[in-house]
JSON list of C-alpha atoms in Angstrom, two decimals:
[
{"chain": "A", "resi": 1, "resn": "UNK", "atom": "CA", "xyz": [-10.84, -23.80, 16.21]},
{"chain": "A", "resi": 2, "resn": "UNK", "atom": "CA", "xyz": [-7.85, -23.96, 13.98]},
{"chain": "A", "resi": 3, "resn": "UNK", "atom": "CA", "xyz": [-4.37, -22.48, 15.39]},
{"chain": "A", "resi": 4, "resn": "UNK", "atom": "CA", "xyz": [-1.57, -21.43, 13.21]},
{"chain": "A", "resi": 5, "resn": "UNK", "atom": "CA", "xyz": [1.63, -22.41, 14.72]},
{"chain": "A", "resi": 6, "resn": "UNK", "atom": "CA", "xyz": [4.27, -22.58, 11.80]},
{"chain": "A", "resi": 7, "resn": "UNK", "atom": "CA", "xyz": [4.30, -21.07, 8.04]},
{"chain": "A", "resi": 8, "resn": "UNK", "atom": "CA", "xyz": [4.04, -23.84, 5.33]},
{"chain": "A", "resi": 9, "resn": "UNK", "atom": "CA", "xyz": [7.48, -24.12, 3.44]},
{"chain": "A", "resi": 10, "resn": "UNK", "atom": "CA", "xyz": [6.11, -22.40, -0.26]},
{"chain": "A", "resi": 11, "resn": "UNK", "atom": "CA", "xyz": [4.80, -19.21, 2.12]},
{"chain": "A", "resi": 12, "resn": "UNK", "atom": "CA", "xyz": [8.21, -18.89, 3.88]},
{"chain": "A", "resi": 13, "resn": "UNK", "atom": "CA", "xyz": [9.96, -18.89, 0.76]},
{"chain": "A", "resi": 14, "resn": "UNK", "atom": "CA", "xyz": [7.86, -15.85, -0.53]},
{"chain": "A", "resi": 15, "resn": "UNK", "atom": "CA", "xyz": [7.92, -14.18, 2.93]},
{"chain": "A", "resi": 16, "resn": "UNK", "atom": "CA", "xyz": [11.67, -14.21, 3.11]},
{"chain": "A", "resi": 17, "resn": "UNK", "atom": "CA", "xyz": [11.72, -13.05, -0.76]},
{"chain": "A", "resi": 18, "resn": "UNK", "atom": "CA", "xyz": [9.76, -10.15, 0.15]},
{"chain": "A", "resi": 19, "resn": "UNK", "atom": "CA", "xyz": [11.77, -9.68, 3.05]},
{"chain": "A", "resi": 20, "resn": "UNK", "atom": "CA", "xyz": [14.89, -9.66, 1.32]},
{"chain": "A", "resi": 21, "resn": "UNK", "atom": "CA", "xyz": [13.49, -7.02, -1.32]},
{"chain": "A", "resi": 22, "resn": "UNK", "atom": "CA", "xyz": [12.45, -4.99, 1.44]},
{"chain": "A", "resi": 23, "resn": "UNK", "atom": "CA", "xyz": [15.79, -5.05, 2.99]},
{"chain": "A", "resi": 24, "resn": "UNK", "atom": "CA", "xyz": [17.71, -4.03, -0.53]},
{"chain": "A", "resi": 25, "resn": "UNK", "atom": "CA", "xyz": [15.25, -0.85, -1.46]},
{"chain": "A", "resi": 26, "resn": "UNK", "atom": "CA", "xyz": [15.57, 0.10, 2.43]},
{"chain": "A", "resi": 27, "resn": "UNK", "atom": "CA", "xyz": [19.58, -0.03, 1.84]},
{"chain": "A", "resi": 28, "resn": "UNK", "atom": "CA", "xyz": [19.31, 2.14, -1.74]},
{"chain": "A", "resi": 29, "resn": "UNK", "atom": "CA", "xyz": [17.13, 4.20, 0.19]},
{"chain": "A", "resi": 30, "resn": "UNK", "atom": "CA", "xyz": [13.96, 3.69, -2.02]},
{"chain": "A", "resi": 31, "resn": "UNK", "atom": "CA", "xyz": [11.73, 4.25, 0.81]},
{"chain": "A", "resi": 32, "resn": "UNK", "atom": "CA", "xyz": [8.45, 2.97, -1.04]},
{"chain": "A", "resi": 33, "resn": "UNK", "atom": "CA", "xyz": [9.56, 0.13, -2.76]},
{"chain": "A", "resi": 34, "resn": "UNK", "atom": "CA", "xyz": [10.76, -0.54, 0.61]},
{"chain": "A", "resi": 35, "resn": "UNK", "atom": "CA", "xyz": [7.58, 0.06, 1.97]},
{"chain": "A", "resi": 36, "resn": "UNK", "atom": "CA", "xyz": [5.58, -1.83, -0.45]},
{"chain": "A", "resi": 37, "resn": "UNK", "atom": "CA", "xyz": [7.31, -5.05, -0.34]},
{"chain": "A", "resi": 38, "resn": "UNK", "atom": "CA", "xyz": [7.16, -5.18, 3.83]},
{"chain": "A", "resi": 39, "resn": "UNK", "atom": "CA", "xyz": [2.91, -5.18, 2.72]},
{"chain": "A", "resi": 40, "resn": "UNK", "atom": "CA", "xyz": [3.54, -7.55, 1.02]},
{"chain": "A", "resi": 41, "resn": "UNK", "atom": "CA", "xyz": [5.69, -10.12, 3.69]},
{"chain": "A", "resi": 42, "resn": "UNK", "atom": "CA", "xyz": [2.39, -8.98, 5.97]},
{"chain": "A", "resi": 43, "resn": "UNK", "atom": "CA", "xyz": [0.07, -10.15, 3.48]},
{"chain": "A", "resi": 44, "resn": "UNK", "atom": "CA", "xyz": [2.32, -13.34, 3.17]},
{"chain": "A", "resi": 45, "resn": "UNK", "atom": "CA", "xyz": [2.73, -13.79, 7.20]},
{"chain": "A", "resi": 46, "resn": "UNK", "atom": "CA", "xyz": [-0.29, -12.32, 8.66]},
{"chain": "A", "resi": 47, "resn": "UNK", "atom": "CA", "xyz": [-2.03, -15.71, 9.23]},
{"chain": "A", "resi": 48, "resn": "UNK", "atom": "CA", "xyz": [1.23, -17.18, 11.15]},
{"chain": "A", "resi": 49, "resn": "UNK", "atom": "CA", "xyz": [2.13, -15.62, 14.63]},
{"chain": "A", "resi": 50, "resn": "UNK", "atom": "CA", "xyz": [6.06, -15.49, 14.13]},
{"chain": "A", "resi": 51, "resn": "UNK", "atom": "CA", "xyz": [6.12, -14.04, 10.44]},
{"chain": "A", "resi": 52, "resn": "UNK", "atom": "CA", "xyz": [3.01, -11.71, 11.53]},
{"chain": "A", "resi": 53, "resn": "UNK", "atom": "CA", "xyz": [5.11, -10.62, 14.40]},
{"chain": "A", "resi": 54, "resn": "UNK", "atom": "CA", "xyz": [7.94, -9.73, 12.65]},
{"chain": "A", "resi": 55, "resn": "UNK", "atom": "CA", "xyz": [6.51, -7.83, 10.13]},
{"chain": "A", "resi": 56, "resn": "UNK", "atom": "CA", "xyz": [4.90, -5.55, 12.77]},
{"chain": "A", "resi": 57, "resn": "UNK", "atom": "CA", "xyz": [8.09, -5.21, 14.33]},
{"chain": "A", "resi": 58, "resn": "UNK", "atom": "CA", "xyz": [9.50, -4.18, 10.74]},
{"chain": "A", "resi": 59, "resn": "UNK", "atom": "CA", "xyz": [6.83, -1.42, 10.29]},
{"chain": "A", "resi": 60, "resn": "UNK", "atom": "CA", "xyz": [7.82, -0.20, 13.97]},
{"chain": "A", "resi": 61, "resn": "UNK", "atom": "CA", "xyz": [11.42, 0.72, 13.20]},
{"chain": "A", "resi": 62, "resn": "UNK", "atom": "CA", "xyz": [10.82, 2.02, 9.82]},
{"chain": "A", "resi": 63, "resn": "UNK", "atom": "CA", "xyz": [8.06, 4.06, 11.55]},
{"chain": "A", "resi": 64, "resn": "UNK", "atom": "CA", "xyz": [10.11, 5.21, 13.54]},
{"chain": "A", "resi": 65, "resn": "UNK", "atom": "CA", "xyz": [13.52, 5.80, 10.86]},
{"chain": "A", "resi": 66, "resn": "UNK", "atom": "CA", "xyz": [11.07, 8.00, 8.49]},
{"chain": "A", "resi": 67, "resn": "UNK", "atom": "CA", "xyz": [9.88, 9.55, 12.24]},
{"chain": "A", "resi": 68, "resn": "UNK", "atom": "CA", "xyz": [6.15, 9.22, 11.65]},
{"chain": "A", "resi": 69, "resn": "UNK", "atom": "CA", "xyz": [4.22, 9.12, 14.81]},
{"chain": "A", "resi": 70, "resn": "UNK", "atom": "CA", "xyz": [1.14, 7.88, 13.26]},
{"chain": "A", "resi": 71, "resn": "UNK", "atom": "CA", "xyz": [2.71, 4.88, 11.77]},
{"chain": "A", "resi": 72, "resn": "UNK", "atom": "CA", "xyz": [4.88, 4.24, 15.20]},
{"chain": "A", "resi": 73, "resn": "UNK", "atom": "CA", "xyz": [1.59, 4.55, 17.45]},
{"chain": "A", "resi": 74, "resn": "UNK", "atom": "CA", "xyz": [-0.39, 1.61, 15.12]},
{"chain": "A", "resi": 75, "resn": "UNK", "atom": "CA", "xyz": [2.40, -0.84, 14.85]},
{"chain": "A", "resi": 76, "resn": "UNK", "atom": "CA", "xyz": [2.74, -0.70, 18.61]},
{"chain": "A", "resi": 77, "resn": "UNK", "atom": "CA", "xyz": [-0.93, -1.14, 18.89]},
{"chain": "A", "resi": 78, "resn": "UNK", "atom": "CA", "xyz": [-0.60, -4.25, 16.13]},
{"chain": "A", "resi": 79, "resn": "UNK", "atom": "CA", "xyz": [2.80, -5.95, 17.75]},
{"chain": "A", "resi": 80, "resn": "UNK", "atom": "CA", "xyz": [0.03, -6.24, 20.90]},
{"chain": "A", "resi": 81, "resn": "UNK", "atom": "CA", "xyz": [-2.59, -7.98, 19.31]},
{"chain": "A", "resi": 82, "resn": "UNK", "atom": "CA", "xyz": [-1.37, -8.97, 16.03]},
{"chain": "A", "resi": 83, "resn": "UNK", "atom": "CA", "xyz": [0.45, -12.32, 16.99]},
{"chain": "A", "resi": 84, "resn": "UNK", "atom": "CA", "xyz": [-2.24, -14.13, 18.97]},
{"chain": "A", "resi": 85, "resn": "UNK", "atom": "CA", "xyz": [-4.87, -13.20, 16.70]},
{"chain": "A", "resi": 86, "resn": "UNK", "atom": "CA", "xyz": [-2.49, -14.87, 13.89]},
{"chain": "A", "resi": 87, "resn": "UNK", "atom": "CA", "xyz": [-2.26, -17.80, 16.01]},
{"chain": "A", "resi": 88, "resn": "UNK", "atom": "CA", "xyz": [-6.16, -17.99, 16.74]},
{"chain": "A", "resi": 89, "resn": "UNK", "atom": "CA", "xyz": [-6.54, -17.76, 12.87]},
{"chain": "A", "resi": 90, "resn": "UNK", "atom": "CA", "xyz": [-8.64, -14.39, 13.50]},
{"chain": "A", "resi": 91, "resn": "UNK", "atom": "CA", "xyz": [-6.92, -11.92, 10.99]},
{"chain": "A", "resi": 92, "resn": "UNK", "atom": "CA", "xyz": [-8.26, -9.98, 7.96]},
{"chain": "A", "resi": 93, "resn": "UNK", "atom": "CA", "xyz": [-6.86, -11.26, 4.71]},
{"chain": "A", "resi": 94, "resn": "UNK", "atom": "CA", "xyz": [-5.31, -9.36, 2.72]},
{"chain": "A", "resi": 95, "resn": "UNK", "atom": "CA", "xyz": [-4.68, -6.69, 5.08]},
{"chain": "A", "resi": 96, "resn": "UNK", "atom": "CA", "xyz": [-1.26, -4.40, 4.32]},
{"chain": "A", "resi": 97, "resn": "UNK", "atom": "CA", "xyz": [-0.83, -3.92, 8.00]},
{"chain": "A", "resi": 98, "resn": "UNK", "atom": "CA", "xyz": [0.21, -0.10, 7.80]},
{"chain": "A", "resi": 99, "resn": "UNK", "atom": "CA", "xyz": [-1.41, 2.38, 10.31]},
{"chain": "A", "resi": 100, "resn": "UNK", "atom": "CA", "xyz": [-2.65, 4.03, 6.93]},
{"chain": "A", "resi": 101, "resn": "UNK", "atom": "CA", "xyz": [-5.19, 0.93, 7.01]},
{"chain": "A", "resi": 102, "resn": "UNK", "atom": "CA", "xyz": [-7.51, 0.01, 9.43]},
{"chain": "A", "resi": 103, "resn": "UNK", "atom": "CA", "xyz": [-6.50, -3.02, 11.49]},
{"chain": "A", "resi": 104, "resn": "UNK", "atom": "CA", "xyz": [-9.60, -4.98, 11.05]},
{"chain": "A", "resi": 105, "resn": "UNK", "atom": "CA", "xyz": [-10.42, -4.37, 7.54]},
{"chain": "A", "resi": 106, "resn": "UNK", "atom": "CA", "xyz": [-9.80, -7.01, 4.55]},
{"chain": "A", "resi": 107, "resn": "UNK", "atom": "CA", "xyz": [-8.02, -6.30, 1.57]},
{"chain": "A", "resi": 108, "resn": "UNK", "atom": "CA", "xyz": [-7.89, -7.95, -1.70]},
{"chain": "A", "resi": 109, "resn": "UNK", "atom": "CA", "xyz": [-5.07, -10.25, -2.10]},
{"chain": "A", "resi": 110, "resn": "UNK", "atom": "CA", "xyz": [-3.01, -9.48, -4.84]},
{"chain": "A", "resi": 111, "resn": "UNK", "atom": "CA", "xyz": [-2.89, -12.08, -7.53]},
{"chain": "A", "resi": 112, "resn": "UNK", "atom": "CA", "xyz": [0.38, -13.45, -7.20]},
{"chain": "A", "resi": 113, "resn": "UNK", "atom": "CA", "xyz": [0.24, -13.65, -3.41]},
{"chain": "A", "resi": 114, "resn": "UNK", "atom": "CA", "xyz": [-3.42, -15.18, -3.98]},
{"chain": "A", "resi": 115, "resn": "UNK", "atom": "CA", "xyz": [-1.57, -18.60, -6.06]},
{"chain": "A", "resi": 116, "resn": "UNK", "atom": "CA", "xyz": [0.89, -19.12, -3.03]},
{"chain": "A", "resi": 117, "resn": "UNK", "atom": "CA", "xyz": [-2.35, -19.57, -1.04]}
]
């Protein structure tokens, strides 16, 4: 069994990135753009318990900023199980890790996050 303890250097890079643009739209108050690049930092992290984590914990406070229950009540549910499945190497790739997806279902990677892999 193979256990993801730390983010290779290249995926950090990009996670951050996305991070970062998250953070900006978030500030300007362009809620989706803000949205769709904290998918993408999941996408990024999901496979590393830390960066998986966080992004959970990202989706939990805007959740709970744009006061949507449904989206507060599945990150909860993912910050439980989301990190050690990362670190057992169990999670669905590709997977936007919204409440609007199911938790167990695999996405297709887009293609620029794909080449990082």
């Amino acid at each position: 069994m193979k256990f993801n303890i730390k983010i290779p250097k290249n995926l950090k890079q990009a996670y951050k990135n996305e991070l970062e643009q998250y953070s900006y739209y978030l500030v300007n108050k362009q809620f989706s753009n803000a949205w769709y690049h904290l998918e993408r930092s999941h996408i990024i992290g999901q496979s590393y318990p830390i960066e998986h984590t966080y992004s959970h914990w990202l989706m939990l406070k805007f959740g709970l900023m744009q006061k949507n229950t449904k989206e507060v009540l599945g990150q909860l549910l993912r910050l439980a199980v989301g990190g050690w499945k990362s670190f057992i190497n169990h999670v669905p790739l590709g997977n936007t890790g919204g409440a609007n997806v199911p938790p167990l279902k695999r996405m297709p990677i887009p293609d620029d996050i794909k080449s990082l892999f």
